[in-house]
């Protein structure tokens, strides 16, 4: 037998038989709601347009391309340099247009490859670092921009050293010429140990592109943090989890303005960086097939990888040393994705039940959330790399709702045989 619902707020409204009296079963709004009664609410996100969905789909695809497991990619670089180069040395491939040194890609892309890399990396680094430092141009120039200067220095140093080695340990095919330049001007050939500058610049540029693009990881969460922090400050709430809680008012205003204005440009540059990185990988395969000997390409690849490891895996992540690693700023927005805090009901679970225990979660160097010791059916559900629940509190509320609904369905099934 159905019973009359108890009013949610019997102490509010007009007395008597007024339709807005004590029988209201909803929480009214307006000026009668005090701040303490409104606590706990969160502003909702603005509706997402079709254009925004398409852009985020392209960004997600680019992340898959550029943030392919970096450690595995490095191993593939070295292995491919050895295997494909050996095949090219002992079983030469048919000569094609790409085997010519004056082909279009070699002349206008590979030989000026570092210039193409700087064309995308410099504005992306400046704009992203300027945003996450809340408009502090001094910190951006001191803590982030030197990474490009260092990368350019290593490019210049190693390529010049390769030329010195070739000139010092080579000889002309015709006697009487002591230098490479005079030998070539006379129309002869210079034979020396020519460490592959092509392989070095392509691998060096690819790894720099990958590392400098890392600020785009979880970039979209900044918008949510701004919205929640503005709400917390307007309602005098102190959130212990929002990474923007330590920013002052001037920094918050700068972050809001810069994020809104610069995000479209940053996304466009990131798409260009992903396309360029894919082009460098394709051009590297052509270099393995047609240019230089195997040992010359392997040595250049090892030098490029060691340079990357020393800078981006040892130097920059070390606390107290400048410059900082990409993505560091006035706040930390690349926090780990929390694991799903409850075991899903059986009708939603995709795997067998397992015992719950303490687990850790971290964001690895390839921009993906890695969970340690957490079954897949207990992890935070994600869509396009973003968590469906933004906070553990929201996830717990959803968990309780699902569990309550499942218990209600179970009770109904148990009561049906008794009634029949």
Tab-separated table of C-alpha atoms in Angstrom:
chain	number	residue	atom	x	y	z
A	1	UNK	CA	0.000	0.000	0.000
A	2	UNK	CA	1.426	3.345	-1.000
A	3	UNK	CA	2.027	5.814	1.781
A	4	UNK	CA	2.208	9.573	1.628
A	5	UNK	CA	5.734	10.898	1.190
A	6	UNK	CA	7.159	12.848	4.068
A	7	UNK	CA	7.977	16.437	3.078
A	8	UNK	CA	11.657	17.123	2.627
A	9	UNK	CA	11.482	20.529	4.329
A	10	UNK	CA	8.399	20.714	6.543
A	11	UNK	CA	9.620	23.829	8.375
A	12	UNK	CA	9.633	26.045	5.283
A	13	UNK	CA	6.860	27.644	3.282
A	14	UNK	CA	3.481	29.216	4.099
A	15	UNK	CA	1.235	27.578	6.643
A	16	UNK	CA	-2.163	26.289	5.811
A	17	UNK	CA	-3.318	24.802	2.561
A	18	UNK	CA	-1.135	26.909	0.346
A	19	UNK	CA	0.394	24.908	-2.508
A	20	UNK	CA	3.776	26.263	-1.496
A	21	UNK	CA	3.351	25.214	2.099
A	22	UNK	CA	4.906	22.450	4.119
A	23	UNK	CA	4.039	19.707	1.644
A	24	UNK	CA	6.729	20.702	-0.838
A	25	UNK	CA	8.852	17.725	-1.858
A	26	UNK	CA	11.647	19.703	-3.495
A	27	UNK	CA	14.323	22.045	-2.280
A	28	UNK	CA	13.248	25.574	-3.209
A	29	UNK	CA	15.747	28.144	-4.440
A	30	UNK	CA	15.871	31.858	-4.181
A	31	UNK	CA	16.930	34.218	-1.432
A	32	UNK	CA	15.509	32.042	1.365
A	33	UNK	CA	18.352	29.549	0.895
A	34	UNK	CA	21.191	30.297	3.280
A	35	UNK	CA	24.851	29.728	2.481
A	36	UNK	CA	25.083	26.802	4.879
A	37	UNK	CA	22.162	25.098	3.095
A	38	UNK	CA	23.809	25.586	-0.299
A	39	UNK	CA	27.135	24.099	0.772
A	40	UNK	CA	28.209	20.961	-1.013
A	41	UNK	CA	26.839	21.924	-4.411
A	42	UNK	CA	29.092	22.250	-7.432
A	43	UNK	CA	28.596	24.299	-10.606
A	44	UNK	CA	27.916	22.234	-13.689
A	45	UNK	CA	29.969	22.461	-16.851
A	46	UNK	CA	28.713	24.417	-19.839
A	47	UNK	CA	27.119	22.393	-22.664
A	48	UNK	CA	29.684	20.904	-25.041
A	49	UNK	CA	29.325	21.817	-28.702
A	50	UNK	CA	29.765	19.455	-31.639
A	51	UNK	CA	32.890	21.351	-32.628
A	52	UNK	CA	34.379	20.874	-29.164
A	53	UNK	CA	33.686	17.141	-29.289
A	54	UNK	CA	35.391	16.841	-32.681
A	55	UNK	CA	38.395	18.835	-31.482
A	56	UNK	CA	38.744	16.651	-28.381
A	57	UNK	CA	38.534	13.554	-30.586
A	58	UNK	CA	41.412	14.832	-32.733
A	59	UNK	CA	43.406	15.752	-29.603
A	60	UNK	CA	42.840	12.263	-28.203
A	61	UNK	CA	44.083	10.681	-31.449
A	62	UNK	CA	47.166	12.918	-31.428
A	63	UNK	CA	47.899	11.905	-27.831
A	64	UNK	CA	47.799	8.261	-28.878
A	65	UNK	CA	50.346	9.020	-31.611
A	66	UNK	CA	52.790	11.221	-29.740
A	67	UNK	CA	52.561	9.576	-26.302
A	68	UNK	CA	53.125	6.058	-27.510
A	69	UNK	CA	55.180	4.291	-24.832
A	70	UNK	CA	58.432	6.290	-24.916
A	71	UNK	CA	60.630	3.544	-23.489
A	72	UNK	CA	59.330	1.107	-26.084
A	73	UNK	CA	59.815	3.692	-28.834
A	74	UNK	CA	63.452	4.195	-27.821
A	75	UNK	CA	64.014	0.447	-27.984
A	76	UNK	CA	62.356	0.367	-31.414
A	77	UNK	CA	64.611	3.164	-32.613
A	78	UNK	CA	67.759	1.267	-31.676
A	79	UNK	CA	66.510	-2.087	-32.905
A	80	UNK	CA	65.298	-0.663	-36.208
A	81	UNK	CA	68.532	1.230	-36.776
A	82	UNK	CA	70.424	-2.031	-36.470
A	83	UNK	CA	68.115	-4.471	-38.265
A	84	UNK	CA	66.921	-2.289	-41.154
A	85	UNK	CA	70.398	-0.839	-41.685
A	86	UNK	CA	71.927	-4.326	-41.909
A	87	UNK	CA	69.281	-5.306	-44.447
A	88	UNK	CA	69.987	-2.128	-46.409
A	89	UNK	CA	73.748	-2.783	-46.386
A	90	UNK	CA	73.687	-6.414	-47.471
A	91	UNK	CA	70.457	-6.513	-49.487
A	92	UNK	CA	70.151	-3.046	-51.022
A	93	UNK	CA	66.638	-1.841	-51.696
A	94	UNK	CA	65.673	-0.665	-55.193
A	95	UNK	CA	66.687	2.922	-55.763
A	96	UNK	CA	63.665	5.223	-55.699
A	97	UNK	CA	63.093	8.954	-55.655
A	98	UNK	CA	63.553	8.948	-51.881
A	99	UNK	CA	67.029	7.449	-52.239
A	100	UNK	CA	68.243	10.609	-53.957
A	101	UNK	CA	69.878	13.168	-51.657
A	102	UNK	CA	68.131	16.016	-53.512
A	103	UNK	CA	64.588	14.709	-52.971
A	104	UNK	CA	61.996	17.142	-51.694
A	105	UNK	CA	61.685	15.723	-48.166
A	106	UNK	CA	65.423	15.580	-47.627
A	107	UNK	CA	66.046	19.095	-48.900
A	108	UNK	CA	63.187	20.933	-47.205
A	109	UNK	CA	62.451	18.840	-44.119
A	110	UNK	CA	65.335	16.678	-42.904
A	111	UNK	CA	68.187	19.107	-43.564
A	112	UNK	CA	66.284	21.874	-41.756
A	113	UNK	CA	64.579	19.455	-39.373
A	114	UNK	CA	65.591	21.277	-36.215
A	115	UNK	CA	64.097	24.480	-37.613
A	116	UNK	CA	60.748	22.728	-38.182
A	117	UNK	CA	60.910	21.338	-34.658
A	118	UNK	CA	61.538	24.772	-33.143
A	119	UNK	CA	58.719	26.243	-35.235
A	120	UNK	CA	56.187	24.205	-33.232
A	121	UNK	CA	57.956	23.547	-29.931
A	122	UNK	CA	58.938	27.140	-29.062
A	123	UNK	CA	55.430	28.695	-29.241
A	124	UNK	CA	53.889	25.642	-27.567
A	125	UNK	CA	56.394	25.783	-24.703
A	126	UNK	CA	56.032	29.554	-24.256
A	127	UNK	CA	52.223	29.588	-24.275
A	128	UNK	CA	51.705	26.487	-22.123
A	129	UNK	CA	54.380	27.479	-19.590
A	130	UNK	CA	53.061	31.061	-19.474
A	131	UNK	CA	49.600	29.691	-18.678
A	132	UNK	CA	50.556	27.229	-15.941
A	133	UNK	CA	52.807	29.855	-14.305
A	134	UNK	CA	49.777	32.200	-14.202
A	135	UNK	CA	51.394	34.845	-16.386
A	136	UNK	CA	54.730	34.921	-14.560
A	137	UNK	CA	56.989	35.557	-17.553
A	138	UNK	CA	60.132	35.619	-15.410
A	139	UNK	CA	59.473	32.121	-14.115
A	140	UNK	CA	58.603	30.940	-17.610
A	141	UNK	CA	61.881	32.300	-19.030
A	142	UNK	CA	63.973	30.985	-16.152
A	143	UNK	CA	62.355	27.606	-15.432
A	144	UNK	CA	61.123	26.427	-18.850
A	145	UNK	CA	62.572	28.268	-21.848
A	146	UNK	CA	66.181	27.131	-21.147
A	147	UNK	CA	65.150	23.596	-22.141
A	148	UNK	CA	64.942	24.730	-25.765
A	149	UNK	CA	68.300	26.481	-25.507
A	150	UNK	CA	69.877	23.314	-24.093
A	151	UNK	CA	68.323	21.107	-26.779
A	152	UNK	CA	69.562	23.487	-29.482
A	153	UNK	CA	73.041	23.492	-27.965
A	154	UNK	CA	73.233	19.697	-28.069
A	155	UNK	CA	71.989	19.667	-31.679
A	156	UNK	CA	74.686	22.159	-32.701
A	157	UNK	CA	77.435	20.473	-30.648
A	158	UNK	CA	76.865	16.940	-31.898
A	159	UNK	CA	76.359	17.842	-35.568
A	160	UNK	CA	79.570	19.908	-35.567
A	161	UNK	CA	81.426	17.078	-33.840
A	162	UNK	CA	80.193	14.636	-36.509
A	163	UNK	CA	81.638	16.895	-39.228
A	164	UNK	CA	84.967	17.167	-37.400
A	165	UNK	CA	85.211	13.377	-37.098
A	166	UNK	CA	84.467	12.918	-40.791
A	167	UNK	CA	87.031	15.533	-41.865
A	168	UNK	CA	89.725	14.252	-39.489
A	169	UNK	CA	89.389	10.552	-40.226
A	170	UNK	CA	88.665	10.563	-43.952
A	171	UNK	CA	90.551	10.817	-47.212
A	172	UNK	CA	89.903	11.877	-50.760
A	173	UNK	CA	89.604	9.268	-53.512
A	174	UNK	CA	92.262	11.209	-55.405
A	175	UNK	CA	95.608	12.025	-53.844
A	176	UNK	CA	96.651	15.629	-53.341
A	177	UNK	CA	93.613	16.841	-51.439
A	178	UNK	CA	93.906	17.120	-47.667
A	179	UNK	CA	90.495	18.564	-46.804
A	180	UNK	CA	86.944	17.496	-47.584
A	181	UNK	CA	85.967	20.868	-49.032
A	182	UNK	CA	88.834	20.986	-51.540
A	183	UNK	CA	88.237	17.373	-52.532
A	184	UNK	CA	84.547	17.964	-53.212
A	185	UNK	CA	85.182	21.221	-55.088
A	186	UNK	CA	87.480	19.313	-57.432
A	187	UNK	CA	84.679	16.868	-58.198
A	188	UNK	CA	86.089	13.922	-56.256
A	189	UNK	CA	84.624	11.832	-53.422
A	190	UNK	CA	85.554	12.036	-49.759
A	191	UNK	CA	85.496	8.770	-47.843
A	192	UNK	CA	85.381	9.045	-44.070
A	193	UNK	CA	83.571	7.894	-40.954
A	194	UNK	CA	80.366	9.889	-41.526
A	195	UNK	CA	78.232	9.575	-38.368
A	196	UNK	CA	74.658	9.970	-39.572
A	197	UNK	CA	73.424	13.478	-38.899
A	198	UNK	CA	70.086	12.491	-40.481
A	199	UNK	CA	69.395	9.749	-37.942
A	200	UNK	CA	70.543	11.952	-35.062
A	201	UNK	CA	68.395	14.956	-35.929
A	202	UNK	CA	65.286	12.843	-36.572
A	203	UNK	CA	65.538	10.904	-33.301
A	204	UNK	CA	66.599	13.964	-31.294
A	205	UNK	CA	63.719	16.026	-32.699
A	206	UNK	CA	61.162	13.264	-32.115
A	207	UNK	CA	62.134	12.808	-28.464
A	208	UNK	CA	62.153	16.569	-27.807
A	209	UNK	CA	58.692	16.853	-29.385
A	210	UNK	CA	57.371	14.049	-27.186
A	211	UNK	CA	58.751	15.498	-23.954
A	212	UNK	CA	57.816	19.120	-24.620
A	213	UNK	CA	54.248	18.112	-25.509
A	214	UNK	CA	53.608	16.635	-22.048
A	215	UNK	CA	51.880	19.756	-20.633
A	216	UNK	CA	48.854	18.848	-22.796
A	217	UNK	CA	48.266	15.772	-20.605
A	218	UNK	CA	45.139	16.458	-18.494
A	219	UNK	CA	45.112	20.049	-19.777
A	220	UNK	CA	41.306	19.957	-19.919
A	221	UNK	CA	41.100	19.453	-16.157
A	222	UNK	CA	42.386	23.013	-15.600
A	223	UNK	CA	39.010	24.322	-16.777
A	224	UNK	CA	37.224	22.196	-14.197
A	225	UNK	CA	39.633	23.242	-11.447
A	226	UNK	CA	39.023	26.920	-12.285
A	227	UNK	CA	35.253	26.480	-12.179
A	228	UNK	CA	35.296	24.646	-8.854
A	229	UNK	CA	37.802	27.006	-7.243
A	230	UNK	CA	35.780	30.072	-8.262
A	231	UNK	CA	32.734	28.444	-6.707
A	232	UNK	CA	34.638	27.598	-3.517
A	233	UNK	CA	35.869	31.165	-3.133
A	234	UNK	CA	32.466	32.718	-3.821
A	235	UNK	CA	30.861	30.478	-1.169
A	236	UNK	CA	33.765	30.760	1.301
A	237	UNK	CA	34.517	27.041	1.101
A	238	UNK	CA	37.983	25.676	1.648
A	239	UNK	CA	38.623	22.728	-0.628
A	240	UNK	CA	41.507	20.533	0.418
A	241	UNK	CA	41.897	18.890	-2.981
A	242	UNK	CA	41.693	21.642	-5.598
A	243	UNK	CA	45.233	22.368	-6.848
A	244	UNK	CA	44.334	26.046	-7.388
A	245	UNK	CA	43.554	26.701	-3.722
A	246	UNK	CA	47.031	28.152	-3.095
A	247	UNK	CA	46.773	30.778	-5.854
A	248	UNK	CA	46.034	34.376	-4.941
A	249	UNK	CA	43.335	36.435	-6.625
A	250	UNK	CA	45.652	37.982	-9.190
A	251	UNK	CA	46.997	34.582	-10.208
A	252	UNK	CA	43.459	33.214	-10.515
A	253	UNK	CA	42.404	36.058	-12.794
A	254	UNK	CA	45.512	35.608	-14.945
A	255	UNK	CA	44.959	31.851	-15.173
A	256	UNK	CA	41.310	32.271	-16.176
A	257	UNK	CA	42.183	34.792	-18.889
A	258	UNK	CA	45.206	32.924	-20.264
A	259	UNK	CA	43.549	29.503	-20.283
A	260	UNK	CA	40.521	30.787	-22.159
A	261	UNK	CA	42.540	32.761	-24.728
A	262	UNK	CA	45.510	30.454	-25.294
A	263	UNK	CA	43.976	26.969	-25.140
A	264	UNK	CA	42.785	26.972	-28.804
A	265	UNK	CA	46.286	27.998	-29.953
A	266	UNK	CA	47.945	25.407	-27.703
A	267	UNK	CA	45.704	22.655	-29.063
A	268	UNK	CA	46.477	23.651	-32.662
A	269	UNK	CA	50.218	23.626	-31.982
A	270	UNK	CA	49.933	20.222	-30.310
A	271	UNK	CA	48.197	18.769	-33.368
A	272	UNK	CA	51.023	20.146	-35.507
A	273	UNK	CA	53.618	18.631	-33.167
A	274	UNK	CA	51.948	15.216	-33.388
A	275	UNK	CA	51.891	15.390	-37.205
A	276	UNK	CA	55.542	16.474	-37.309
A	277	UNK	CA	56.601	13.702	-34.948
A	278	UNK	CA	54.858	11.150	-37.156
A	279	UNK	CA	56.622	12.601	-40.211
A	280	UNK	CA	60.015	12.324	-38.490
A	281	UNK	CA	59.394	8.648	-37.753
A	282	UNK	CA	58.514	8.004	-41.407
A	283	UNK	CA	61.585	9.891	-42.617
A	284	UNK	CA	63.735	7.912	-40.171
A	285	UNK	CA	62.748	4.681	-41.929
A	286	UNK	CA	63.924	6.152	-45.240
A	287	UNK	CA	67.215	7.160	-43.628
A	288	UNK	CA	67.714	3.614	-42.361
A	289	UNK	CA	67.207	2.211	-45.857
A	290	UNK	CA	69.189	4.534	-48.083
A	291	UNK	CA	71.703	6.699	-46.193
A	292	UNK	CA	74.970	5.895	-44.363
A	293	UNK	CA	76.311	2.608	-43.087
A	294	UNK	CA	74.833	0.638	-40.217
A	295	UNK	CA	77.509	1.526	-37.638
A	296	UNK	CA	77.249	5.236	-38.492
A	297	UNK	CA	73.492	5.247	-37.941
A	298	UNK	CA	73.583	3.183	-34.753
A	299	UNK	CA	76.192	5.467	-33.150
A	300	UNK	CA	74.188	8.592	-33.992
A	301	UNK	CA	71.018	7.002	-32.603
A	302	UNK	CA	72.765	6.049	-29.352
A	303	UNK	CA	74.075	9.616	-28.959
A	304	UNK	CA	70.587	11.077	-29.519
A	305	UNK	CA	68.995	8.712	-26.987
A	306	UNK	CA	71.692	9.311	-24.350
A	307	UNK	CA	71.254	13.070	-24.774
A	308	UNK	CA	67.494	12.709	-24.266
A	309	UNK	CA	67.938	10.476	-21.222
A	310	UNK	CA	70.447	12.800	-19.570
A	311	UNK	CA	68.271	15.893	-19.978
A	312	UNK	CA	64.640	14.771	-19.715
A	313	UNK	CA	64.991	11.748	-17.463
A	314	UNK	CA	67.837	12.822	-15.157
A	315	UNK	CA	68.528	16.575	-15.250
A	316	UNK	CA	65.103	18.223	-15.472
A	317	UNK	CA	63.205	15.959	-13.023
A	318	UNK	CA	65.886	16.451	-10.331
A	319	UNK	CA	64.514	18.758	-7.594
A	320	UNK	CA	66.438	21.967	-7.095
A	321	UNK	CA	67.961	22.034	-10.576
A	322	UNK	CA	66.888	24.387	-13.343
A	323	UNK	CA	65.215	24.179	-15.763
A	324	UNK	CA	62.181	22.287	-14.505
A	325	UNK	CA	60.479	19.406	-16.232
A	326	UNK	CA	57.667	20.162	-18.716
A	327	UNK	CA	54.296	20.655	-17.018
A	328	UNK	CA	55.599	22.118	-13.757
A	329	UNK	CA	54.058	25.441	-12.814
A	330	UNK	CA	52.366	27.429	-10.067
A	331	UNK	CA	49.985	24.508	-9.452
A	332	UNK	CA	49.909	20.790	-10.151
A	333	UNK	CA	47.156	19.716	-12.539
A	334	UNK	CA	48.671	16.411	-13.692
A	335	UNK	CA	47.814	14.501	-10.558
A	336	UNK	CA	47.118	10.802	-10.648
A	337	UNK	CA	43.657	9.563	-11.523
A	338	UNK	CA	42.091	8.075	-8.354
A	339	UNK	CA	41.170	4.428	-8.507
A	340	UNK	CA	37.534	3.406	-8.398
A	341	UNK	CA	36.723	3.301	-4.658
A	342	UNK	CA	34.188	0.505	-4.706
A	343	UNK	CA	33.586	-2.848	-6.268
A	344	UNK	CA	30.992	-2.621	-8.990
A	345	UNK	CA	27.775	-4.621	-8.623
A	346	UNK	CA	27.642	-7.950	-10.384
A	347	UNK	CA	25.432	-6.682	-13.217
A	348	UNK	CA	28.096	-4.079	-14.134
A	349	UNK	CA	31.193	-6.107	-13.404
A	350	UNK	CA	33.182	-7.476	-16.322
A	351	UNK	CA	35.457	-9.755	-14.384
A	352	UNK	CA	35.540	-12.015	-11.379
A	353	UNK	CA	35.417	-10.545	-7.908
A	354	UNK	CA	38.695	-10.082	-6.126
A	355	UNK	CA	39.700	-8.994	-2.678
A	356	UNK	CA	40.117	-5.255	-2.181
A	357	UNK	CA	43.295	-3.882	-0.651
A	358	UNK	CA	45.568	-0.917	-0.556
A	359	UNK	CA	46.722	0.180	-3.971
A	360	UNK	CA	48.588	3.033	-5.517
A	361	UNK	CA	48.006	5.005	-8.670
A	362	UNK	CA	50.342	7.213	-10.600
A	363	UNK	CA	50.638	8.958	-13.935
A	364	UNK	CA	53.521	7.411	-15.821
A	365	UNK	CA	55.930	9.185	-18.156
A	366	UNK	CA	53.815	8.316	-21.168
A	367	UNK	CA	50.847	10.272	-19.929
A	368	UNK	CA	48.649	7.330	-18.915
A	369	UNK	CA	47.233	6.444	-15.556
A	370	UNK	CA	48.905	3.353	-14.186
A	371	UNK	CA	47.237	1.453	-11.353
A	372	UNK	CA	49.172	-0.943	-9.184
A	373	UNK	CA	47.372	-3.987	-7.798
A	374	UNK	CA	43.834	-2.779	-8.621
A	375	UNK	CA	41.539	-5.133	-10.572
A	376	UNK	CA	40.190	-3.680	-13.795
A	377	UNK	CA	36.595	-3.836	-12.565
A	378	UNK	CA	37.495	-1.646	-9.581
A	379	UNK	CA	39.348	1.090	-11.432
A	380	UNK	CA	37.987	4.539	-12.137
A	381	UNK	CA	36.086	4.415	-15.455
A	382	UNK	CA	37.479	6.799	-18.050
A	383	UNK	CA	36.437	8.225	-21.410
A	384	UNK	CA	39.114	9.459	-23.844
A	385	UNK	CA	41.646	9.355	-21.024
A	386	UNK	CA	39.526	11.463	-18.622
A	387	UNK	CA	37.862	10.100	-15.453
A	388	UNK	CA	34.081	9.893	-15.504
A	389	UNK	CA	34.058	10.827	-11.819
A	390	UNK	CA	36.223	13.828	-11.053
A	391	UNK	CA	36.483	13.322	-7.281
A	392	UNK	CA	36.403	10.347	-4.904
A	393	UNK	CA	33.373	11.961	-3.203
A	394	UNK	CA	31.397	11.928	-6.444
A	395	UNK	CA	32.467	8.368	-7.136
A	396	UNK	CA	31.368	7.276	-3.643
A	397	UNK	CA	27.960	8.896	-4.145
A	398	UNK	CA	27.530	7.085	-7.449
A	399	UNK	CA	28.658	3.856	-5.831
A	400	UNK	CA	26.090	4.149	-3.055
A	401	UNK	CA	23.363	4.895	-5.582
A	402	UNK	CA	24.196	1.857	-7.687
A	403	UNK	CA	24.481	-0.383	-4.639
A	404	UNK	CA	21.140	0.791	-3.243
A	405	UNK	CA	19.447	0.200	-6.586
A	406	UNK	CA	20.887	-3.296	-6.807
A	407	UNK	CA	19.733	-4.138	-3.271
A	408	UNK	CA	16.233	-2.913	-4.096
A	409	UNK	CA	16.096	-5.123	-7.172
A	410	UNK	CA	17.288	-8.128	-5.162
A	411	UNK	CA	14.564	-7.606	-2.542
A	412	UNK	CA	11.910	-7.375	-5.253
A	413	UNK	CA	13.073	-10.669	-6.726
A	414	UNK	CA	12.926	-12.328	-3.276
A	415	UNK	CA	9.395	-11.039	-2.614
A	416	UNK	CA	7.926	-12.135	-5.942
A	417	UNK	CA	7.912	-15.932	-5.146
A	418	UNK	CA	6.329	-15.244	-1.726
A	419	UNK	CA	3.460	-13.207	-3.196
A	420	UNK	CA	2.769	-15.819	-5.871
